[in-house]
Coordinates of C-alpha atoms in Angstrom, one line a residue:
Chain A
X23 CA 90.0 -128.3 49.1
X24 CA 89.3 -125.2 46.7
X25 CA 86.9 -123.5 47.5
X26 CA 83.5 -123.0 44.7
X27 CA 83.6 -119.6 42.8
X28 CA 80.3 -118.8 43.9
X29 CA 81.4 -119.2 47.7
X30 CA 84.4 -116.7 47.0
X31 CA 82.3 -114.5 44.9
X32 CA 79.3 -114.5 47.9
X33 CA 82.3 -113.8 50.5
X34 CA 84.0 -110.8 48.5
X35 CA 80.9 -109.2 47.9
X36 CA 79.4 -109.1 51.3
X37 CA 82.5 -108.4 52.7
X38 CA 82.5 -105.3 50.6
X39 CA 79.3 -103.9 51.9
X40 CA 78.0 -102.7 48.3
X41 CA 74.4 -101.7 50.0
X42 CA 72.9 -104.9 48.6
X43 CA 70.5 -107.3 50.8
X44 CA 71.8 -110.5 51.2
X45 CA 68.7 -112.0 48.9
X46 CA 69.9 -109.7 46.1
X47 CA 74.1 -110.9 46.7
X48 CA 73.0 -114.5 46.5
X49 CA 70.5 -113.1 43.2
X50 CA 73.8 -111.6 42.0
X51 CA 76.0 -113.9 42.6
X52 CA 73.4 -116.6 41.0
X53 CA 73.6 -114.8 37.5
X54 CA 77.3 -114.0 37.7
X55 CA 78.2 -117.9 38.1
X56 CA 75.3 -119.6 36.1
X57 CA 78.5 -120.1 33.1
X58 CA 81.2 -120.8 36.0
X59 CA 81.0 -124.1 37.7
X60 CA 83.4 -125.9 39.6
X61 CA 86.5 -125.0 41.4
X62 CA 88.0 -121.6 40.8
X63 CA 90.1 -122.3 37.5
X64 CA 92.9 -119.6 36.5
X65 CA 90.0 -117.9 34.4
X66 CA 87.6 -118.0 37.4
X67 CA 90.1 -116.6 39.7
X68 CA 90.2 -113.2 37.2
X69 CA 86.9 -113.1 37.5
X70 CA 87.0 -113.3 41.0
X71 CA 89.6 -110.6 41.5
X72 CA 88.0 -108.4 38.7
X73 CA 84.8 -108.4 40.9
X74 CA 86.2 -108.4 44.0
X75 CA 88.3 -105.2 43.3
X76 CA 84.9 -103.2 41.9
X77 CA 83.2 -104.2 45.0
X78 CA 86.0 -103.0 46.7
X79 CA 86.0 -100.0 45.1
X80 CA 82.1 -99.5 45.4
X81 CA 82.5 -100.2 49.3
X82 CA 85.4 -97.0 49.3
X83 CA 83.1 -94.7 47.2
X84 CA 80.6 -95.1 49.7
X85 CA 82.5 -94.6 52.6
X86 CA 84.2 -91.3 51.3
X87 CA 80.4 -90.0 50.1
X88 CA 79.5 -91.1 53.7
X89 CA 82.2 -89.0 55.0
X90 CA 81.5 -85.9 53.5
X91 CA 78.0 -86.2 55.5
X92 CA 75.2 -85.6 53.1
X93 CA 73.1 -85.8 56.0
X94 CA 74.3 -83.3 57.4
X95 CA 74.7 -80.9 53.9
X96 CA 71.0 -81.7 53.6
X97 CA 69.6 -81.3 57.4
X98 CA 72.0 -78.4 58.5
X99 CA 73.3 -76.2 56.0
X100 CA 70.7 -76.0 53.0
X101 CA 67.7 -75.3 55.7
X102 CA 70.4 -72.1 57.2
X103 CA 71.2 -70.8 53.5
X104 CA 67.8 -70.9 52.3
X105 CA 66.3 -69.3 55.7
X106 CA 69.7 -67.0 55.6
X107 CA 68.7 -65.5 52.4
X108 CA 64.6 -65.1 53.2
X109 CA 65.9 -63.0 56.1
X110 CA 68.2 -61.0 53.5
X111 CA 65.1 -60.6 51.5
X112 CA 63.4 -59.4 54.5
X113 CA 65.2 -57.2 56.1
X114 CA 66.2 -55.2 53.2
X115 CA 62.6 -54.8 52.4
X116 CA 61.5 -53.6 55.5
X117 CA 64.8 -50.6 55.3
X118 CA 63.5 -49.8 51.9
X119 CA 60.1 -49.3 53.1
X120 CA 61.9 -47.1 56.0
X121 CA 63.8 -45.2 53.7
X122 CA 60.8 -44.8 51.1
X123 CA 58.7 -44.0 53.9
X124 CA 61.2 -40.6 55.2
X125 CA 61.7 -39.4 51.7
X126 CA 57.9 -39.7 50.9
X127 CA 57.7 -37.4 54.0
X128 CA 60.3 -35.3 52.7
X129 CA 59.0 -34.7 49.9
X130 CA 55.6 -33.6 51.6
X131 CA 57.9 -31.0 53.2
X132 CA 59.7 -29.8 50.2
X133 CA 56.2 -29.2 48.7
X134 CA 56.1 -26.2 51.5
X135 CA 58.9 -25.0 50.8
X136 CA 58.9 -21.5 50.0
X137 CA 62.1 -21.6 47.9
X138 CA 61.2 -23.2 44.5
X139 CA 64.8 -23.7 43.5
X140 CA 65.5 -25.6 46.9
X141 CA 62.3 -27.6 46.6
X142 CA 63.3 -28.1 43.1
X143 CA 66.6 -29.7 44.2
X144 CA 65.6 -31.9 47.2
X145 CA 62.7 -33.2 44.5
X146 CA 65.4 -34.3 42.3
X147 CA 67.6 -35.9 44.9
X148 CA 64.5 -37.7 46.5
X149 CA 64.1 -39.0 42.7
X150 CA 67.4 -40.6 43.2
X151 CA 67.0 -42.6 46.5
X152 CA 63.7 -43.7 44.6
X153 CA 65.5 -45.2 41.8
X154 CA 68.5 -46.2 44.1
X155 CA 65.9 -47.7 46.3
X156 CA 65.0 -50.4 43.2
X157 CA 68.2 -52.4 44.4
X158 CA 65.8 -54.4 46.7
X159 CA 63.2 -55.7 43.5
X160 CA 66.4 -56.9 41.6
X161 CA 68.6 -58.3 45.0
X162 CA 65.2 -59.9 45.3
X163 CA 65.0 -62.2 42.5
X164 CA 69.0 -63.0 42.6
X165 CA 68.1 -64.1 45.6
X166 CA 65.4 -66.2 44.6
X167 CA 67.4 -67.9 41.9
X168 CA 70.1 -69.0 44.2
X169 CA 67.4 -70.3 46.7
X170 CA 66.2 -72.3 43.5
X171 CA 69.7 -73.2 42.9
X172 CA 69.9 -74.7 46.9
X173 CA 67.1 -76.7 46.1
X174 CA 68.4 -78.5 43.5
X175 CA 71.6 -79.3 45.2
X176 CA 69.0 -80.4 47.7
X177 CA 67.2 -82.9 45.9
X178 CA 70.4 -84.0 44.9
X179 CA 71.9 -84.8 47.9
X180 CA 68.6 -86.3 49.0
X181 CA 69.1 -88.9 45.6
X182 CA 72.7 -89.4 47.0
X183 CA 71.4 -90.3 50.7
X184 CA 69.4 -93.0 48.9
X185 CA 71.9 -94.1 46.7
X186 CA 74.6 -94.9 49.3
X187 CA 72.8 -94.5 52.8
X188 CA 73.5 -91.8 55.2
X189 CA 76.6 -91.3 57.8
X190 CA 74.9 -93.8 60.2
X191 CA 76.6 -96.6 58.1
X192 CA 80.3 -94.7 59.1
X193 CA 82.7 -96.4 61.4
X194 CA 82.4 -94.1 64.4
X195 CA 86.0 -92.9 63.9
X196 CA 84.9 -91.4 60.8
X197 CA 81.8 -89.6 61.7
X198 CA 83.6 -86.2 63.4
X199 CA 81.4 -83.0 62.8
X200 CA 82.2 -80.9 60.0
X201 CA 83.9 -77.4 60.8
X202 CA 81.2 -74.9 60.7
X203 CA 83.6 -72.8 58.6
X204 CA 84.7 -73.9 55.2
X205 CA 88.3 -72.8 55.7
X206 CA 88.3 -75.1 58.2
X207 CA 90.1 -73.3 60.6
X208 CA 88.1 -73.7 64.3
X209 CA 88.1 -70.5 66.8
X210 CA 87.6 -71.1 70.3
X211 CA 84.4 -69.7 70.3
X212 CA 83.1 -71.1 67.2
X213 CA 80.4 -72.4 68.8
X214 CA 79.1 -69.2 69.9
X215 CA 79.4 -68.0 66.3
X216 CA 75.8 -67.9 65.5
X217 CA 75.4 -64.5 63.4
X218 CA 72.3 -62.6 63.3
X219 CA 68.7 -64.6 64.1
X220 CA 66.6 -64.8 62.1
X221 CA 62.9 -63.5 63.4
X222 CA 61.7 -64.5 66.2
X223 CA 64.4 -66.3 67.4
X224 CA 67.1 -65.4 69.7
X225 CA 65.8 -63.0 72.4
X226 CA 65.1 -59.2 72.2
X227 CA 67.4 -56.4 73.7
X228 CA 64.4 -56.3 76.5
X229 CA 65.1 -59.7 77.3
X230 CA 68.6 -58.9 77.2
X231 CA 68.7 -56.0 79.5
X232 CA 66.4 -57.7 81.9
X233 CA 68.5 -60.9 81.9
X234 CA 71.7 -58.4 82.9
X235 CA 69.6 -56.5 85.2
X236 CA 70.2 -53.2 82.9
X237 CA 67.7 -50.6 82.1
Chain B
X249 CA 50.5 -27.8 26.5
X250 CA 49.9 -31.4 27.5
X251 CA 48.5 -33.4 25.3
X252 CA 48.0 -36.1 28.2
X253 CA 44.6 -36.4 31.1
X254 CA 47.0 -36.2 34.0
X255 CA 44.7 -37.9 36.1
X256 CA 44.3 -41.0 33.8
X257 CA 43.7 -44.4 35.7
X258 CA 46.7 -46.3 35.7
X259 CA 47.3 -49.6 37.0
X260 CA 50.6 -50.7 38.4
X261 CA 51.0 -54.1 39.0
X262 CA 54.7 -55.8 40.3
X263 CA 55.2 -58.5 43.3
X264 CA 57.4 -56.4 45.1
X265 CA 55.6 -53.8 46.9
X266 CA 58.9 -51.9 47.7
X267 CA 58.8 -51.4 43.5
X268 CA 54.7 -50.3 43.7
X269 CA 56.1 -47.9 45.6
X270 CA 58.8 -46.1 43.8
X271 CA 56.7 -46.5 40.4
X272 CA 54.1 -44.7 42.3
X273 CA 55.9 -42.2 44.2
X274 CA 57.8 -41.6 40.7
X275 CA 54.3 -41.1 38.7
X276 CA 53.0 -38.9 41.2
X277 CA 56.2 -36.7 40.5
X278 CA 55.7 -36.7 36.8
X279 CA 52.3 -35.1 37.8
X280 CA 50.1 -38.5 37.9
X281 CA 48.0 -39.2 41.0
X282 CA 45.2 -41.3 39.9
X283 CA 47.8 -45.2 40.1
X284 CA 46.0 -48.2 41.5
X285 CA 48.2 -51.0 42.3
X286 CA 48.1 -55.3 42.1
X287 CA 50.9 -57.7 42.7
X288 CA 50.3 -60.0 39.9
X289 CA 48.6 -60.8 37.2
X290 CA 45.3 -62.4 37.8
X291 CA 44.6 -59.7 40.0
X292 CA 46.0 -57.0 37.9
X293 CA 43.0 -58.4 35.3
X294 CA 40.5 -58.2 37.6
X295 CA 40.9 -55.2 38.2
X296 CA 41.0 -54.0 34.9
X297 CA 37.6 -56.3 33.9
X298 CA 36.4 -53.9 36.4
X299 CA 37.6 -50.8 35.8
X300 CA 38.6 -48.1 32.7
X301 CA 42.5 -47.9 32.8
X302 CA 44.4 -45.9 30.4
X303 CA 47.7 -47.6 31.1
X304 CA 49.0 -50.5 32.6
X305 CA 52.9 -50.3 33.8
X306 CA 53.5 -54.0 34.8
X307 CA 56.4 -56.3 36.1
X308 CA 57.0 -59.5 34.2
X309 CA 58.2 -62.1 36.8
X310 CA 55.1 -63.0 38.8
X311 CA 52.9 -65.6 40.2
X312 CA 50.6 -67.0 39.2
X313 CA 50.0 -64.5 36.7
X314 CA 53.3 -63.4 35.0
X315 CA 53.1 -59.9 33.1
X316 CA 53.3 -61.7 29.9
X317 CA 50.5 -63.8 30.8
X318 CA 48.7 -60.6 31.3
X319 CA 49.6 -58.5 28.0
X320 CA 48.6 -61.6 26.2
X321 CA 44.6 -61.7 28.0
X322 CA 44.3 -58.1 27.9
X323 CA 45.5 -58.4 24.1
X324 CA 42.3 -61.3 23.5
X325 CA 40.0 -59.7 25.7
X326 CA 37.7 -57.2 23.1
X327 CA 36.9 -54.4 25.7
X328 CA 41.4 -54.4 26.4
X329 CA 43.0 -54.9 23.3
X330 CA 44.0 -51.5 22.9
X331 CA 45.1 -50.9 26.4
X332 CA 48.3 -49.1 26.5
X333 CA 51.1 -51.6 28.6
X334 CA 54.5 -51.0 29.3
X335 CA 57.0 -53.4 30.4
X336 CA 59.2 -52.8 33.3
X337 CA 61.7 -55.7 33.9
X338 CA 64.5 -57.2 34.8
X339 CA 64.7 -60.0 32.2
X340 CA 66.6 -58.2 29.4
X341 CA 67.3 -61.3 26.9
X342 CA 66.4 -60.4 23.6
X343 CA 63.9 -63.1 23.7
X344 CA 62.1 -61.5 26.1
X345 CA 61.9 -58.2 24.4
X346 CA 60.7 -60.0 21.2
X347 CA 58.3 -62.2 23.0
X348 CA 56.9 -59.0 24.5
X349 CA 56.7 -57.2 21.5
X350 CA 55.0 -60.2 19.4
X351 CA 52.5 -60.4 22.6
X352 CA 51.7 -56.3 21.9
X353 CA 53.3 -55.0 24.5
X354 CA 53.8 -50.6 23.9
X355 CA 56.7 -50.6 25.4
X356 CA 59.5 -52.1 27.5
X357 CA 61.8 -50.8 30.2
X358 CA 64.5 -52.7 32.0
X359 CA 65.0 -53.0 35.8
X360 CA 66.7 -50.8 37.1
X361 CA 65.7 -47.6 35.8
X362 CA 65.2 -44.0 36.5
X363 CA 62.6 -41.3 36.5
X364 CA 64.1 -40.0 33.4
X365 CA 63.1 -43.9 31.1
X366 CA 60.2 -43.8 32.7
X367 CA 59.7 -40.4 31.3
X368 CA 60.5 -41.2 28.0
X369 CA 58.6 -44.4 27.6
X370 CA 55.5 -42.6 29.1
X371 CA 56.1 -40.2 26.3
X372 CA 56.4 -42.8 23.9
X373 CA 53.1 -44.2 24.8
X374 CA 51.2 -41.4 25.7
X375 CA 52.5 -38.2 23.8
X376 CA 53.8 -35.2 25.4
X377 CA 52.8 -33.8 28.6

């Protein structure tokens, strides 16, 4: 016996996973056979494949968005760029302020300086580490704008977690950890690879010469 | 002789206090000692509500209160409409410039600079000194 159009239909789409609740399938499939009764005609059966192979492909979009862990893009690697780049910010600031701070004291010097043409030459090279010292305002707001930029890839990839789920719906086969580098290539002790931390983590060179019993 | 009171009030206001700095440090070479400082706008007005400046030398990219923002109250307020204000900036579009300048804004110098622009735009504003 053939089976209906709306039992193939209810089968193919379910079978494909297309993030629907099975109220909304049978709501679907409702609408998309209202016109088609009966057995599945010639007619039917294109209709059947047509949809079958769109949920099909709906079902494989998801699982290669799924695979490229959006999860993890979104709990991982945007939170380390953004914090990354504040620590940029801050650090750079705080050398500035060092370095402003020494030729501000140079320049107190140079005003005791009994030979003008000397004072008058420090002055003018202290003028330049002042202007070269303006780096920090303008890194600054590049910086800014690409922390912007990170979150709007963010809020993206938050619309994209709602859109087709999360890496939870993955086979287990497919949900291996991304490489932390992009090149891919892994280095036996990538997973000490943790660059500079930020402030007030990691632990202080006190800590560290206590912890290897130096001075 | 200079044609300038070296120890005008001056307000410099920017968001970066690494820039308060070198504008200051770079004033105080040019000979002027009297700088007060604010890192944006609304505070840069009211401090000049409750003080006489002679110049204001303000960034443009600031929160809450951009510099624009600024130029544009001083320019409605009666007692700071004729306050000299420079510009200092990165954002170098011509809109910019022109949205300054329609604002009233005396002058306009773009991030980065050096003590010599500075120079010349205080000139510019203030006459020889």
């Amino acid at each position: 016996m053939t089976r209906s159009v709306r039992e193939e239909l209810l089968e193919k789409l379910k079978a494909a996973d297309v993030g629907l609740s099975s109220a909304d399938i049978d709501s679907l499939v409702d609408s998309l056979t209202s016109d088609v009764e009966g057995d599945a005609t010639a007619t039917n059966k294109k209709l059947l494949s047509e949809i079958g192979s769109v949920a099909s492909y709906i079902h494989d979009t998801k699982r290669e968005l799924a695979s490229l862990r959006p999860d993890e893009i979104k709990s991982d690697y945007l939170p380390t760029a953004a914090d990354e780049l504040d620590a940029i910010v801050g650090a750079t600031e705080q050398a500035t302020h060092n370095i402003l701070e020494a030729m501000e004291l140079l320049e107190e010097l140079t005003e005791k300086l009994p030979d003008a043409e000397m004072s008058e030459k420090i002055s003018e090279v202290v003028t330049q580490v002042y202007e070269a010292c303006s780096f920090q305002d303008i890194m600054g707001q590049r910086v800014s704008r690409v922390v912007n930029a990170l979150q709007h890839v963010e809020l993206k990839v938050d619309k994209l977690l709602q859109a087709f789920g999360n890496s939870s719906n993955l086979p287990a086969t497919d949900k291996q950890p991304t490489p932390k580098r992009a090149d891919g290539v892994n280095r036996p002790d990538e997973d000490l690879l943790n660059g500079p931390q930020l402030p007030g983590q990691g632990v202080s060179q006190d800590d560290i010469d206590a912890l290897l019993g130096f001075d | 002789m200079s044609e300038v009171d070296m120890n005008m009030p001056i307000l410099i206001v920017d968001d970066y206090k690494t820039m308060l700095r070198i504008v200051r440090n770079l004033l105080k070479q040019l000979g002027f000692n009297n700088v007060d400082e604010a890192t944006d706008g609304s505070s840069a007005l009211q401090k000049l509500r409750g003080k006489q400046y002679s110049l204001v030398i303000s960034d443009w990219n600031m929160e809450p209160m951009s510099g624009l923002q600024l130029l544009k109250e001083c320019r409605a307020d009666a007692h700071l409409k004729d306050l000299s204000f420079i510009m200092v900036t990165a954002e170098s579009k011509t809109e910019n410039v022109i949205a300054a300048k329609q604002a009233g804004v005396n002058n306009y110098i773009v991030k980065p600079f050096n003590a010599a622009t500075l120079k010349k735009k205080l000139i510019a504003v203030l006459g020889n000194f």
